[in-house]
mmCIF file of C-alpha atoms and ligand atoms in Angstrom:
data_model
loop_
_atom_site.group_PDB
_atom_site.id
_atom_site.type_symbol
_atom_site.label_atom_id
_atom_site.label_comp_id
_atom_site.label_asym_id
_atom_site.label_seq_id
_atom_site.Cartn_x
_atom_site.Cartn_y
_atom_site.Cartn_z
ATOM 1 C CA PHE A 20 -50.211 -62.310 -117.356
ATOM 2 C CA SER A 21 -52.389 -63.965 -119.949
ATOM 3 C CA ASN A 22 -53.609 -67.494 -119.257
ATOM 4 C CA LEU A 23 -50.967 -68.628 -121.624
ATOM 5 C CA ALA A 24 -48.276 -67.157 -119.400
ATOM 6 C CA PHE A 25 -49.389 -69.352 -116.566
ATOM 7 C CA LYS A 26 -49.151 -72.591 -118.499
ATOM 8 C CA SER A 27 -45.873 -74.331 -117.712
ATOM 9 C CA ARG A 28 -44.088 -75.144 -120.930
ATOM 10 C CA ARG A 29 -41.883 -78.067 -121.775
ATOM 11 C CA LEU A 30 -38.773 -77.015 -123.606
ATOM 12 C CA PHE A 31 -36.080 -79.162 -125.078
ATOM 13 C CA SER A 32 -32.459 -78.119 -124.930
ATOM 14 C CA SER A 33 -30.037 -78.753 -127.739
ATOM 15 C CA SER A 34 -28.937 -81.916 -125.967
ATOM 16 C CA SER A 35 -32.625 -83.071 -126.063
ATOM 17 C CA ARG A 36 -32.654 -83.103 -122.251
ATOM 18 C CA CYS A 37 -36.218 -82.359 -121.179
ATOM 19 C CA MET A 38 -36.402 -79.097 -119.203
ATOM 20 C CA THR A 39 -39.465 -77.388 -117.887
ATOM 21 C CA VAL A 40 -40.118 -73.843 -116.843
ATOM 22 C CA MET A 41 -42.951 -72.149 -115.011
ATOM 23 C CA PRO A 42 -44.149 -68.678 -114.042
ATOM 24 C CA ALA A 43 -42.912 -67.439 -110.646
ATOM 25 C CA TRP A 44 -41.951 -64.349 -108.698
ATOM 26 C CA VAL A 45 -38.265 -64.569 -107.824
ATOM 27 C CA ILE A 46 -35.520 -62.478 -106.273
ATOM 28 C CA ASP A 47 -31.987 -62.484 -107.722
ATOM 29 C CA LYS A 48 -30.488 -60.561 -104.818
ATOM 30 C CA TYR A 49 -31.604 -59.515 -101.352
ATOM 31 C CA GLY A 50 -33.212 -56.099 -101.097
ATOM 32 C CA SER A 51 -36.436 -54.141 -101.031
ATOM 33 C CA ASN A 52 -39.542 -54.682 -103.138
ATOM 34 C CA ASP A 53 -37.541 -53.731 -106.236
ATOM 35 C CA ALA A 54 -35.797 -57.088 -105.946
ATOM 36 C CA LEU A 55 -39.018 -58.942 -106.829
ATOM 37 C CA ARG A 56 -39.065 -60.060 -110.471
ATOM 38 C CA PHE A 57 -41.725 -61.939 -112.395
ATOM 39 C CA THR A 58 -40.472 -64.561 -114.787
ATOM 40 C CA LYS A 59 -42.139 -67.129 -117.027
ATOM 41 C CA ASN A 60 -38.937 -69.158 -117.000
ATOM 42 C CA ALA A 61 -38.381 -70.229 -113.418
ATOM 43 C CA SER A 62 -37.046 -73.778 -113.068
ATOM 44 C CA PHE A 63 -39.817 -76.313 -112.767
ATOM 45 C CA PRO A 64 -39.503 -78.212 -109.445
ATOM 46 C CA VAL A 65 -38.008 -81.682 -109.621
ATOM 47 C CA ILE A 66 -38.696 -84.703 -107.400
ATOM 48 C CA ASN A 67 -35.247 -85.555 -105.998
ATOM 49 C CA TYR A 68 -36.345 -87.948 -103.247
ATOM 50 C CA PRO A 69 -38.967 -90.716 -103.413
ATOM 51 C CA ASN A 70 -40.996 -89.166 -100.557
ATOM 52 C CA GLU A 71 -41.516 -85.869 -102.394
ATOM 53 C CA VAL A 72 -44.606 -84.468 -104.104
ATOM 54 C CA ILE A 73 -45.074 -81.675 -106.601
ATOM 55 C CA VAL A 74 -48.019 -79.419 -105.802
ATOM 56 C CA LYS A 75 -49.773 -77.168 -108.314
ATOM 57 C CA VAL A 76 -50.221 -73.932 -106.352
ATOM 58 C CA PHE A 77 -53.705 -72.387 -106.263
ATOM 59 C CA ALA A 78 -53.048 -69.889 -103.471
ATOM 60 C CA ALA A 79 -49.973 -68.735 -101.577
ATOM 61 C CA GLY A 80 -50.123 -67.162 -98.107
ATOM 62 C CA LEU A 81 -47.540 -64.532 -97.152
ATOM 63 C CA ASN A 82 -45.911 -63.995 -93.759
ATOM 64 C CA PRO A 83 -43.574 -61.417 -92.190
ATOM 65 C CA MET A 84 -40.860 -64.024 -92.789
ATOM 66 C CA ASP A 85 -41.187 -63.418 -96.558
ATOM 67 C CA VAL A 86 -40.445 -59.715 -96.147
ATOM 68 C CA SER A 87 -37.486 -60.566 -93.864
ATOM 69 C CA MET A 88 -36.159 -63.196 -96.267
ATOM 70 C CA ARG A 89 -36.456 -60.797 -99.202
ATOM 71 C CA GLY A 90 -34.094 -58.533 -97.268
ATOM 72 C CA GLY A 91 -31.591 -61.359 -96.576
ATOM 73 C CA TYR A 92 -32.691 -62.376 -93.065
ATOM 74 C CA GLY A 93 -31.390 -65.843 -92.221
ATOM 75 C CA ALA A 94 -29.423 -66.037 -95.495
ATOM 76 C CA ALA A 95 -26.326 -67.624 -93.949
ATOM 77 C CA THR A 96 -28.206 -70.309 -92.019
ATOM 78 C CA LEU A 97 -30.652 -71.099 -94.793
ATOM 79 C CA SER A 98 -27.835 -71.383 -97.344
ATOM 80 C CA ARG A 99 -26.041 -73.854 -95.078
ATOM 81 C CA LYS A 100 -29.261 -75.858 -94.728
ATOM 82 C CA ARG A 101 -29.647 -75.951 -98.527
ATOM 83 C CA ASP A 102 -25.996 -76.826 -99.025
ATOM 84 C CA PRO A 103 -24.691 -78.578 -95.895
ATOM 85 C CA LEU A 104 -21.266 -79.365 -97.406
ATOM 86 C CA ASN A 105 -20.807 -75.719 -98.395
ATOM 87 C CA ILE A 106 -19.676 -76.643 -101.887
ATOM 88 C CA LYS A 107 -21.800 -74.205 -103.873
ATOM 89 C CA GLN A 108 -20.813 -70.620 -104.632
ATOM 90 C CA SER A 109 -22.229 -67.774 -102.595
ATOM 91 C CA GLY A 110 -25.544 -66.676 -104.096
ATOM 92 C CA SER A 111 -26.401 -70.146 -105.404
ATOM 93 C CA GLU A 112 -29.853 -69.819 -103.768
ATOM 94 C CA PHE A 113 -30.905 -67.351 -106.508
ATOM 95 C CA PRO A 114 -33.270 -67.060 -108.217
ATOM 96 C CA LEU A 115 -35.098 -67.525 -104.934
ATOM 97 C CA ILE A 116 -38.871 -68.006 -104.757
ATOM 98 C CA LEU A 117 -40.579 -66.665 -101.594
ATOM 99 C CA GLY A 118 -43.991 -67.681 -100.156
ATOM 100 C CA ARG A 119 -44.301 -70.029 -97.181
ATOM 101 C CA ASP A 120 -47.949 -71.125 -97.404
ATOM 102 C CA VAL A 121 -49.495 -73.195 -100.149
ATOM 103 C CA SER A 122 -52.904 -74.605 -100.951
ATOM 104 C CA GLY A 123 -53.206 -76.560 -104.166
ATOM 105 C CA VAL A 124 -53.426 -79.938 -105.835
ATOM 106 C CA ILE A 125 -50.921 -82.777 -106.000
ATOM 107 C CA MET A 126 -49.567 -83.048 -109.517
ATOM 108 C CA GLU A 127 -46.978 -85.773 -109.091
ATOM 109 C CA CYS A 128 -45.907 -88.163 -106.324
ATOM 110 C CA GLY A 129 -42.512 -89.746 -105.667
ATOM 111 C CA LEU A 130 -42.347 -93.537 -105.649
ATOM 112 C CA ASP A 131 -42.537 -93.905 -101.863
ATOM 113 C CA VAL A 132 -45.508 -91.589 -101.351
ATOM 114 C CA LYS A 133 -48.442 -93.648 -100.035
ATOM 115 C CA TYR A 134 -50.689 -91.138 -98.315
ATOM 116 C CA PHE A 135 -51.296 -88.873 -101.315
ATOM 117 C CA ARG A 136 -52.368 -89.369 -104.911
ATOM 118 C CA GLU A 137 -52.392 -87.117 -107.932
ATOM 119 C CA SER A 138 -55.262 -84.595 -107.851
ATOM 120 C CA ASP A 139 -55.541 -84.647 -104.031
ATOM 121 C CA GLU A 140 -56.269 -81.180 -102.627
ATOM 122 C CA VAL A 141 -53.546 -80.308 -100.100
ATOM 123 C CA TRP A 142 -52.167 -77.530 -97.921
ATOM 124 C CA ALA A 143 -48.705 -77.069 -96.423
ATOM 125 C CA ALA A 144 -46.255 -74.720 -94.772
ATOM 126 C CA ILE A 145 -43.010 -74.632 -96.720
ATOM 127 C CA PRO A 146 -39.709 -74.603 -94.803
ATOM 128 C CA PRO A 147 -37.774 -71.381 -95.492
ATOM 129 C CA TRP A 148 -34.784 -73.212 -96.981
ATOM 130 C CA LYS A 149 -37.008 -74.573 -99.818
ATOM 131 C CA GLN A 150 -38.302 -72.765 -102.872
ATOM 132 C CA GLY A 151 -41.611 -71.112 -102.008
ATOM 133 C CA SER A 152 -45.170 -70.921 -103.273
ATOM 134 C CA LEU A 153 -45.121 -67.705 -105.335
ATOM 135 C CA ALA A 154 -44.926 -69.934 -108.365
ATOM 136 C CA GLU A 155 -47.130 -72.245 -110.352
ATOM 137 C CA PHE A 156 -45.619 -75.385 -108.772
ATOM 138 C CA VAL A 157 -43.653 -76.271 -105.650
ATOM 139 C CA VAL A 158 -41.956 -79.462 -104.443
ATOM 140 C CA LEU A 159 -42.353 -80.612 -100.833
ATOM 141 C CA SER A 160 -41.694 -83.666 -98.695
ATOM 142 C CA ALA A 161 -44.909 -85.649 -98.268
ATOM 143 C CA ASN A 162 -44.544 -85.367 -94.457
ATOM 144 C CA GLU A 163 -44.844 -81.573 -94.758
ATOM 145 C CA VAL A 164 -48.141 -81.839 -96.651
ATOM 146 C CA SER A 165 -51.684 -82.545 -95.457
ATOM 147 C CA HIS A 166 -55.076 -82.935 -97.097
ATOM 148 C CA LYS A 167 -56.739 -79.503 -97.258
ATOM 149 C CA PRO A 168 -59.858 -78.862 -95.153
ATOM 150 C CA ARG A 169 -62.919 -79.526 -97.309
ATOM 151 C CA SER A 170 -64.734 -76.576 -95.811
ATOM 152 C CA LEU A 171 -62.174 -74.011 -97.041
ATOM 153 C CA THR A 172 -61.449 -72.560 -100.458
ATOM 154 C CA HIS A 173 -57.806 -72.654 -101.572
ATOM 155 C CA THR A 174 -57.517 -68.945 -100.761
ATOM 156 C CA GLU A 175 -58.750 -69.536 -97.221
ATOM 157 C CA ALA A 176 -56.612 -72.638 -96.761
ATOM 158 C CA ALA A 177 -53.437 -70.748 -97.795
ATOM 159 C CA ALA A 178 -53.996 -68.373 -94.858
ATOM 160 C CA ILE A 179 -53.420 -71.014 -92.216
ATOM 161 C CA PRO A 180 -50.457 -73.468 -92.466
ATOM 162 C CA TYR A 181 -47.398 -71.342 -91.538
ATOM 163 C CA VAL A 182 -48.997 -69.542 -88.607
ATOM 164 C CA ALA A 183 -50.811 -72.703 -87.511
ATOM 165 C CA THR A 184 -47.697 -74.897 -87.505
ATOM 166 C CA THR A 185 -45.793 -72.132 -85.712
ATOM 167 C CA ALA A 186 -48.521 -71.841 -83.063
ATOM 168 C CA TRP A 187 -48.718 -75.637 -82.832
ATOM 169 C CA SER A 188 -44.979 -75.987 -82.420
ATOM 170 C CA ALA A 189 -44.867 -73.250 -79.748
ATOM 171 C CA LEU A 190 -48.016 -74.145 -77.825
ATOM 172 C CA VAL A 191 -48.125 -77.937 -78.181
ATOM 173 C CA ASN A 192 -44.535 -79.077 -78.664
ATOM 174 C CA THR A 193 -42.832 -76.423 -76.523
ATOM 175 C CA GLY A 194 -45.716 -75.394 -74.278
ATOM 176 C CA GLY A 195 -47.119 -78.876 -73.620
ATOM 177 C CA LEU A 196 -50.708 -77.801 -74.290
ATOM 178 C CA SER A 197 -53.256 -80.174 -75.810
ATOM 179 C CA LYS A 198 -57.007 -80.411 -76.198
ATOM 180 C CA ASP A 199 -57.048 -82.516 -73.023
ATOM 181 C CA ASN A 200 -55.235 -80.159 -70.629
ATOM 182 C CA CYS A 201 -56.337 -76.653 -71.559
ATOM 183 C CA THR A 202 -59.599 -76.344 -69.662
ATOM 184 C CA LYS A 203 -59.335 -73.563 -67.085
ATOM 185 C CA LYS A 204 -55.760 -72.729 -68.160
ATOM 186 C CA ARG A 205 -55.159 -68.963 -68.363
ATOM 187 C CA ILE A 206 -53.247 -68.058 -71.514
ATOM 188 C CA LEU A 207 -51.942 -64.618 -72.508
ATOM 189 C CA ILE A 208 -51.247 -63.878 -76.167
ATOM 190 C CA LEU A 209 -49.080 -60.784 -76.675
ATOM 191 C CA GLY A 210 -50.016 -59.571 -80.161
ATOM 192 C CA GLY A 211 -53.355 -61.201 -80.933
ATOM 193 C CA SER A 212 -54.490 -59.471 -84.111
ATOM 194 C CA GLY A 213 -51.926 -60.816 -86.639
ATOM 195 C CA GLY A 214 -51.520 -64.173 -88.318
ATOM 196 C CA VAL A 215 -50.195 -66.234 -85.406
ATOM 197 C CA GLY A 216 -52.434 -64.507 -82.856
ATOM 198 C CA THR A 217 -55.691 -64.944 -84.738
ATOM 199 C CA PHE A 218 -54.959 -68.649 -85.193
ATOM 200 C CA ALA A 219 -53.749 -69.225 -81.621
ATOM 201 C CA ILE A 220 -56.810 -67.536 -80.076
ATOM 202 C CA GLN A 221 -59.148 -69.887 -81.973
ATOM 203 C CA MET A 222 -57.179 -73.051 -81.252
ATOM 204 C CA LEU A 223 -56.896 -72.312 -77.523
ATOM 205 C CA LYS A 224 -60.574 -71.412 -77.259
ATOM 206 C CA ALA A 225 -61.494 -74.654 -79.041
ATOM 207 C CA TRP A 226 -59.480 -76.461 -76.354
ATOM 208 C CA GLY A 227 -61.289 -74.679 -73.537
ATOM 209 C CA ALA A 228 -58.589 -72.234 -72.342
ATOM 210 C CA HIS A 229 -59.267 -68.749 -70.990
ATOM 211 C CA VAL A 230 -57.544 -66.404 -73.455
ATOM 212 C CA THR A 231 -56.345 -62.860 -72.751
ATOM 213 C CA VAL A 232 -55.022 -60.901 -75.708
ATOM 214 C CA THR A 233 -53.077 -57.665 -76.202
ATOM 215 C CA CYS A 234 -53.785 -55.607 -79.332
ATOM 216 C CA THR A 235 -54.672 -52.065 -80.295
ATOM 217 C CA GLN A 236 -58.077 -50.766 -79.353
ATOM 218 C CA ASN A 237 -59.328 -50.854 -82.950
ATOM 219 C CA ALA A 238 -58.682 -54.611 -83.073
ATOM 220 C CA GLU A 239 -60.627 -55.419 -79.893
ATOM 221 C CA HIS A 240 -63.910 -56.254 -81.618
ATOM 222 C CA PHE A 241 -62.011 -58.371 -84.159
ATOM 223 C CA VAL A 242 -60.166 -60.530 -81.580
ATOM 224 C CA ARG A 243 -63.275 -60.876 -79.410
ATOM 225 C CA GLY A 244 -65.042 -62.179 -82.517
ATOM 226 C CA LEU A 245 -62.414 -64.931 -82.669
ATOM 227 C CA GLY A 246 -63.110 -65.876 -79.045
ATOM 228 C CA ALA A 247 -60.737 -63.792 -76.923
ATOM 229 C CA ASP A 248 -62.134 -63.574 -73.349
ATOM 230 C CA HIS A 249 -60.235 -60.514 -72.201
ATOM 231 C CA VAL A 250 -58.548 -57.833 -74.307
ATOM 232 C CA VAL A 251 -55.950 -55.296 -73.219
ATOM 233 C CA ASP A 252 -55.121 -52.270 -75.403
ATOM 234 C CA TYR A 253 -51.360 -51.973 -75.637
ATOM 235 C CA THR A 254 -51.541 -48.406 -76.965
ATOM 236 C CA ALA A 255 -53.320 -46.996 -73.883
ATOM 237 C CA GLY A 256 -50.133 -46.771 -71.776
ATOM 238 C CA PRO A 257 -47.587 -49.253 -70.471
ATOM 239 C CA VAL A 258 -49.399 -52.544 -71.214
ATOM 240 C CA GLU A 259 -47.776 -54.384 -68.302
ATOM 241 C CA GLU A 260 -49.716 -52.215 -65.859
ATOM 242 C CA PRO A 261 -53.247 -53.487 -66.621
ATOM 243 C CA LEU A 262 -51.827 -56.998 -67.176
ATOM 244 C CA THR A 263 -50.256 -57.018 -63.701
ATOM 245 C CA THR A 264 -53.672 -56.480 -62.097
ATOM 246 C CA LEU A 265 -54.997 -59.692 -63.656
ATOM 247 C CA GLU A 266 -54.888 -63.218 -62.218
ATOM 248 C CA LYS A 267 -51.572 -64.806 -63.176
ATOM 249 C CA PHE A 268 -51.186 -66.913 -66.307
ATOM 250 C CA ASP A 269 -50.248 -70.538 -67.022
ATOM 251 C CA LEU A 270 -48.685 -69.715 -70.390
ATOM 252 C CA ILE A 271 -47.729 -66.618 -72.380
ATOM 253 C CA LEU A 272 -47.227 -66.692 -76.144
ATOM 254 C CA ASP A 273 -45.216 -63.617 -77.191
ATOM 255 C CA ASN A 274 -45.660 -62.567 -80.837
ATOM 256 C CA VAL A 275 -44.320 -59.075 -80.148
ATOM 257 C CA GLY A 276 -40.854 -59.165 -78.555
ATOM 258 C CA GLY A 277 -38.988 -55.942 -77.880
ATOM 259 C CA ASP A 278 -39.040 -55.187 -74.153
ATOM 260 C CA THR A 279 -41.813 -57.682 -73.345
ATOM 261 C CA GLU A 280 -39.344 -60.113 -71.758
ATOM 262 C CA ARG A 281 -38.516 -57.516 -69.134
ATOM 263 C CA TRP A 282 -41.954 -57.785 -67.524
ATOM 264 C CA ALA A 283 -43.925 -60.669 -69.060
ATOM 265 C CA LEU A 284 -42.443 -63.467 -66.970
ATOM 266 C CA THR A 285 -43.655 -61.783 -63.770
ATOM 267 C CA LEU A 286 -47.211 -62.362 -65.034
ATOM 268 C CA LEU A 287 -46.801 -66.159 -64.809
ATOM 269 C CA LYS A 288 -47.927 -68.348 -61.877
ATOM 270 C CA PRO A 289 -44.605 -69.204 -60.182
ATOM 271 C CA TRP A 290 -43.627 -72.780 -59.251
ATOM 272 C CA SER A 291 -46.479 -74.275 -61.226
ATOM 273 C CA GLY A 292 -44.798 -75.205 -64.521
ATOM 274 C CA ALA A 293 -45.953 -71.972 -66.164
ATOM 275 C CA LYS A 294 -44.155 -71.050 -69.386
ATOM 276 C CA TYR A 295 -43.279 -67.932 -71.364
ATOM 277 C CA ILE A 296 -42.695 -68.758 -75.058
ATOM 278 C CA THR A 297 -41.444 -66.086 -77.404
ATOM 279 C CA LEU A 298 -41.452 -66.297 -81.210
ATOM 280 C CA ILE A 299 -39.079 -63.335 -81.410
ATOM 281 C CA THR A 300 -35.632 -64.843 -81.086
ATOM 282 C CA PRO A 301 -32.143 -63.788 -82.202
ATOM 283 C CA PHE A 302 -31.456 -67.297 -83.560
ATOM 284 C CA LEU A 303 -31.075 -66.506 -87.283
ATOM 285 C CA GLN A 304 -29.578 -63.031 -86.730
ATOM 286 C CA ASN A 305 -26.837 -64.563 -84.549
ATOM 287 C CA MET A 306 -25.859 -66.982 -87.312
ATOM 288 C CA ASP A 307 -26.016 -64.263 -89.990
ATOM 289 C CA ARG A 308 -23.871 -61.964 -87.862
ATOM 290 C CA LEU A 309 -21.409 -64.370 -86.276
ATOM 291 C CA GLY A 310 -21.333 -67.330 -88.663
ATOM 292 C CA ILE A 311 -22.814 -70.754 -88.031
ATOM 293 C CA ALA A 312 -20.512 -72.042 -85.248
ATOM 294 C CA ASP A 313 -20.172 -68.848 -83.223
ATOM 295 C CA GLY A 314 -23.824 -67.958 -83.843
ATOM 296 C CA MET A 315 -24.933 -71.362 -82.460
ATOM 297 C CA MET A 316 -22.714 -70.902 -79.402
ATOM 298 C CA GLN A 317 -24.025 -67.407 -78.795
ATOM 299 C CA THR A 318 -27.625 -68.617 -79.243
ATOM 300 C CA ALA A 319 -27.175 -71.561 -76.849
ATOM 301 C CA ALA A 320 -25.511 -69.306 -74.257
ATOM 302 C CA THR A 321 -28.279 -66.694 -74.482
ATOM 303 C CA VAL A 322 -31.192 -69.087 -74.181
ATOM 304 C CA ALA A 323 -29.525 -71.157 -71.436
ATOM 305 C CA THR A 324 -28.774 -68.012 -69.358
ATOM 306 C CA LYS A 325 -32.325 -66.738 -69.661
ATOM 307 C CA ALA A 326 -33.870 -70.148 -68.980
ATOM 308 C CA LEU A 327 -31.740 -70.662 -65.837
ATOM 309 C CA LYS A 328 -32.350 -67.151 -64.524
ATOM 310 C CA ASN A 329 -36.105 -67.580 -64.854
ATOM 311 C CA LEU A 330 -36.079 -71.144 -63.532
ATOM 312 C CA ALA A 331 -34.680 -69.774 -60.281
ATOM 313 C CA ARG A 332 -37.840 -67.610 -60.129
ATOM 314 C CA GLY A 333 -40.070 -70.634 -60.678
ATOM 315 C CA VAL A 334 -41.111 -69.973 -64.314
ATOM 316 C CA HIS A 335 -39.983 -71.434 -67.645
ATOM 317 C CA TYR A 336 -38.457 -69.343 -70.425
ATOM 318 C CA ARG A 337 -38.587 -70.844 -73.942
ATOM 319 C CA TRP A 338 -38.116 -69.916 -77.578
ATOM 320 C CA GLY A 339 -40.780 -71.004 -80.076
ATOM 321 C CA PHE A 340 -40.126 -71.787 -83.731
ATOM 322 C CA PHE A 341 -41.994 -72.617 -86.892
ATOM 323 C CA ALA A 342 -41.832 -76.352 -87.565
ATOM 324 C CA PRO A 343 -43.247 -77.784 -90.796
ATOM 325 C CA SER A 344 -45.592 -80.685 -90.053
ATOM 326 C CA GLY A 345 -48.158 -82.500 -92.159
ATOM 327 C CA PRO A 346 -49.424 -84.441 -89.121
ATOM 328 C CA ALA A 347 -50.045 -81.191 -87.176
ATOM 329 C CA LEU A 348 -51.954 -79.870 -90.188
ATOM 330 C CA ASP A 349 -54.031 -83.084 -90.239
ATOM 331 C CA GLU A 350 -55.181 -82.314 -86.683
ATOM 332 C CA ILE A 351 -55.772 -78.669 -87.491
ATOM 333 C CA ARG A 352 -57.841 -79.690 -90.562
ATOM 334 C CA GLU A 353 -60.225 -81.592 -88.271
ATOM 335 C CA MET A 354 -60.704 -78.502 -86.111
ATOM 336 C CA VAL A 355 -61.296 -76.380 -89.205
ATOM 337 C CA ASP A 356 -63.811 -78.799 -90.731
ATOM 338 C CA ALA A 357 -65.548 -79.048 -87.331
ATOM 339 C CA GLY A 358 -66.077 -75.269 -87.476
ATOM 340 C CA GLN A 359 -63.765 -74.567 -84.504
ATOM 341 C CA ILE A 360 -61.231 -72.545 -86.484
ATOM 342 C CA ARG A 361 -61.857 -70.267 -89.415
ATOM 343 C CA ALA A 362 -59.425 -68.748 -91.869
ATOM 344 C CA VAL A 363 -58.876 -65.033 -91.290
ATOM 345 C CA VAL A 364 -58.023 -63.595 -94.691
ATOM 346 C CA GLU A 365 -57.507 -59.858 -94.456
ATOM 347 C CA GLU A 366 -56.682 -59.147 -98.095
ATOM 348 C CA THR A 367 -56.157 -61.093 -101.315
ATOM 349 C CA PHE A 368 -53.997 -60.180 -104.304
ATOM 350 C CA LYS A 369 -53.718 -61.525 -107.842
ATOM 351 C CA PHE A 370 -50.525 -63.260 -108.978
ATOM 352 C CA SER A 371 -49.658 -60.147 -110.965
ATOM 353 C CA GLN A 372 -49.866 -58.078 -107.740
ATOM 354 C CA VAL A 373 -47.192 -59.762 -105.617
ATOM 355 C CA PRO A 374 -45.227 -56.477 -105.095
ATOM 356 C CA GLN A 375 -48.425 -54.837 -103.842
ATOM 357 C CA ALA A 376 -48.973 -57.780 -101.478
ATOM 358 C CA PHE A 377 -45.455 -57.286 -100.065
ATOM 359 C CA ASN A 378 -46.138 -53.547 -99.685
ATOM 360 C CA LYS A 379 -49.224 -54.376 -97.666
ATOM 361 C CA LEU A 380 -47.319 -56.817 -95.441
ATOM 362 C CA GLU A 381 -44.548 -54.306 -94.816
ATOM 363 C CA LYS A 382 -47.010 -51.715 -93.548
ATOM 364 C CA GLY A 383 -47.718 -54.055 -90.582
ATOM 365 C CA HIS A 384 -50.915 -53.723 -88.519
ATOM 366 C CA ALA A 385 -52.107 -57.073 -89.857
ATOM 367 C CA ARG A 386 -55.642 -58.213 -89.036
ATOM 368 C CA GLY A 387 -55.220 -61.801 -90.146
ATOM 369 C CA LYS A 388 -53.530 -62.909 -93.356
ATOM 370 C CA THR A 389 -52.494 -61.732 -96.809
ATOM 371 C CA VAL A 390 -53.014 -64.258 -99.605
ATOM 372 C CA VAL A 391 -51.961 -64.296 -103.262
ATOM 373 C CA GLU A 392 -54.248 -66.188 -105.661
ATOM 374 C CA ILE A 393 -52.017 -67.979 -108.177
ATOM 375 C CA SER A 394 -54.525 -69.704 -110.415
HETATM 376 P P1 LIG B 7 -48.308 -60.302 -88.177
HETATM 377 O O1 LIG B 7 -47.579 -59.217 -88.848
HETATM 378 O O2 LIG B 7 -49.345 -61.056 -88.922
HETATM 379 O O3 LIG B 7 -49.004 -59.749 -86.866
HETATM 380 C C1 LIG B 7 -48.368 -58.941 -85.920
HETATM 381 C C2 LIG B 7 -49.522 -58.310 -85.087
HETATM 382 O O4 LIG B 7 -49.033 -57.732 -83.895
HETATM 383 C C3 LIG B 7 -50.237 -57.199 -85.853
HETATM 384 O O5 LIG B 7 -51.612 -57.463 -85.810
HETATM 385 C C4 LIG B 7 -49.896 -55.912 -85.073
HETATM 386 O O6 LIG B 7 -50.995 -55.019 -85.196
HETATM 387 C C5 LIG B 7 -49.699 -56.470 -83.676
HETATM 388 N N1 LIG B 7 -48.814 -55.699 -82.793
HETATM 389 C C6 LIG B 7 -47.749 -54.954 -83.163
HETATM 390 N N2 LIG B 7 -47.158 -54.459 -82.065
HETATM 391 C C7 LIG B 7 -47.866 -54.913 -80.998
HETATM 392 C C8 LIG B 7 -47.727 -54.755 -79.573
HETATM 393 N N3 LIG B 7 -46.731 -54.041 -79.052
HETATM 394 N N4 LIG B 7 -48.618 -55.387 -78.782
HETATM 395 C C9 LIG B 7 -49.616 -56.155 -79.302
HETATM 396 N N5 LIG B 7 -49.784 -56.333 -80.630
HETATM 397 C C10 LIG B 7 -48.918 -55.721 -81.469
HETATM 398 O O7 LIG B 7 -47.196 -61.313 -87.647
HETATM 399 P P2 LIG B 7 -47.403 -62.890 -87.268
HETATM 400 O O8 LIG B 7 -48.571 -63.023 -86.361
HETATM 401 O O9 LIG B 7 -47.374 -63.721 -88.484
HETATM 402 O O10 LIG B 7 -46.051 -63.161 -86.488
HETATM 403 C C11 LIG B 7 -45.837 -62.545 -85.231
HETATM 404 C C12 LIG B 7 -44.348 -62.449 -84.972
HETATM 405 O O11 LIG B 7 -43.824 -63.758 -84.810
HETATM 406 C C13 LIG B 7 -43.577 -61.813 -86.137
HETATM 407 O O12 LIG B 7 -42.554 -60.987 -85.592
HETATM 408 C C14 LIG B 7 -42.947 -62.994 -86.833
HETATM 409 O O13 LIG B 7 -41.759 -62.652 -87.492
HETATM 410 C C15 LIG B 7 -42.705 -63.951 -85.677
HETATM 411 N N6 LIG B 7 -42.696 -65.362 -86.096
HETATM 412 C C16 LIG B 7 -41.659 -66.117 -85.629
HETATM 413 C C17 LIG B 7 -41.609 -67.443 -85.978
HETATM 414 C C18 LIG B 7 -40.493 -68.292 -85.456
HETATM 415 O O14 LIG B 7 -40.239 -69.395 -86.031
HETATM 416 N N7 LIG B 7 -39.839 -67.904 -84.407
HETATM 417 C C19 LIG B 7 -42.596 -68.038 -86.904
HETATM 418 C C20 LIG B 7 -43.691 -67.161 -87.240
HETATM 419 C C21 LIG B 7 -43.715 -65.855 -86.836
HETATM 420 P P3 LIG B 7 -50.900 -53.476 -84.731
HETATM 421 O O15 LIG B 7 -49.531 -52.979 -85.141
HETATM 422 O O16 LIG B 7 -52.003 -52.768 -85.469
HETATM 423 O O17 LIG B 7 -51.103 -53.499 -83.267
#
């Protein structure tokens, strides 16, 4: 891991075709942490479309999705997204680079890129079907990228994009919330102490909502420090019992799943447009298990049945998903630079310590984000 190892090198093949390689952590098969392999010879990203940019990675944020993907979660769906015509051999995604968050500097812009220039400091959340940020460079579409908040270091900035664009997609696009309609709204966040929760609390408080959060007792001080108005300890007994005694909610963001669906929708104000949005969905598992066509059918049937059943009770049932978005990150940058949202970095690791960073993630009990410093 000398400095030299981190310098991308230009090599020339026997046919004089210019090839480049770079340092990266890759997996060559799905599995446990043993599958992670450091290489100095990962393929250098290439601009294939005129709206793409290559970013030199300074810091990479990790998410539970990285642990899941390392184990093969979503492999069938993501492979189809990478190869829609299904012409490549099985396993063509390897060597696969994980890491969904990036903060860094633009190194090269495609011909149609107008909004960015070389050397601009940027942040982005990387879609899971693309090569990730545990590498010295990554290629992204310009519309997935945003100028990084000036008030944050790269390490801090890499803690935000994936959870922020997930929370934005769930709360704004699916939930219909905005800075103009949140005042006096009562929001419940199930699972407030992790990546999505710590971001969502701050965004909703900045927009004037009243925020109730579930977490363990030892995280209460932490989530109150981020602005949570009311905190319920989910380890003190069945959590639905204290929640049922509270005034009903306008929106619930579920970062926990499990049996929460059984009781959470009863906590919503009926016949008022109130919504329950869960991030824990069987979408990718269905496709992995049943194949793309049957998995889609099963998914559509499941969500439609649940939505209709709950509509009859006067509440809305929705699934929330990560959605990459440079424009959403532009709005989030303004909130960060205005001091309304701070990065919550729980632990940082060096580039040489990526397996340790995955070990930490796998232990759970996150209190914010895990970030790998690349350079
Ligand atoms: P994290 O691992 O960062 O945080 C999870 C948090 O939940 C931890 O702080 C954990 O702490 C807490 N927790 C665990 N069990 C409970 C419980 N029963 N009640 C309340 N809190 C609990 O995950 P993220 O915030 O990044 O993501 C949350 C979930 O959303 C993950 O399952 C993730 O896979 C999913 N997700 C889905 C996306 C989608 O596109 N659908 C996109 C992004 C995330 P402790 O155990 O100490 O209580």
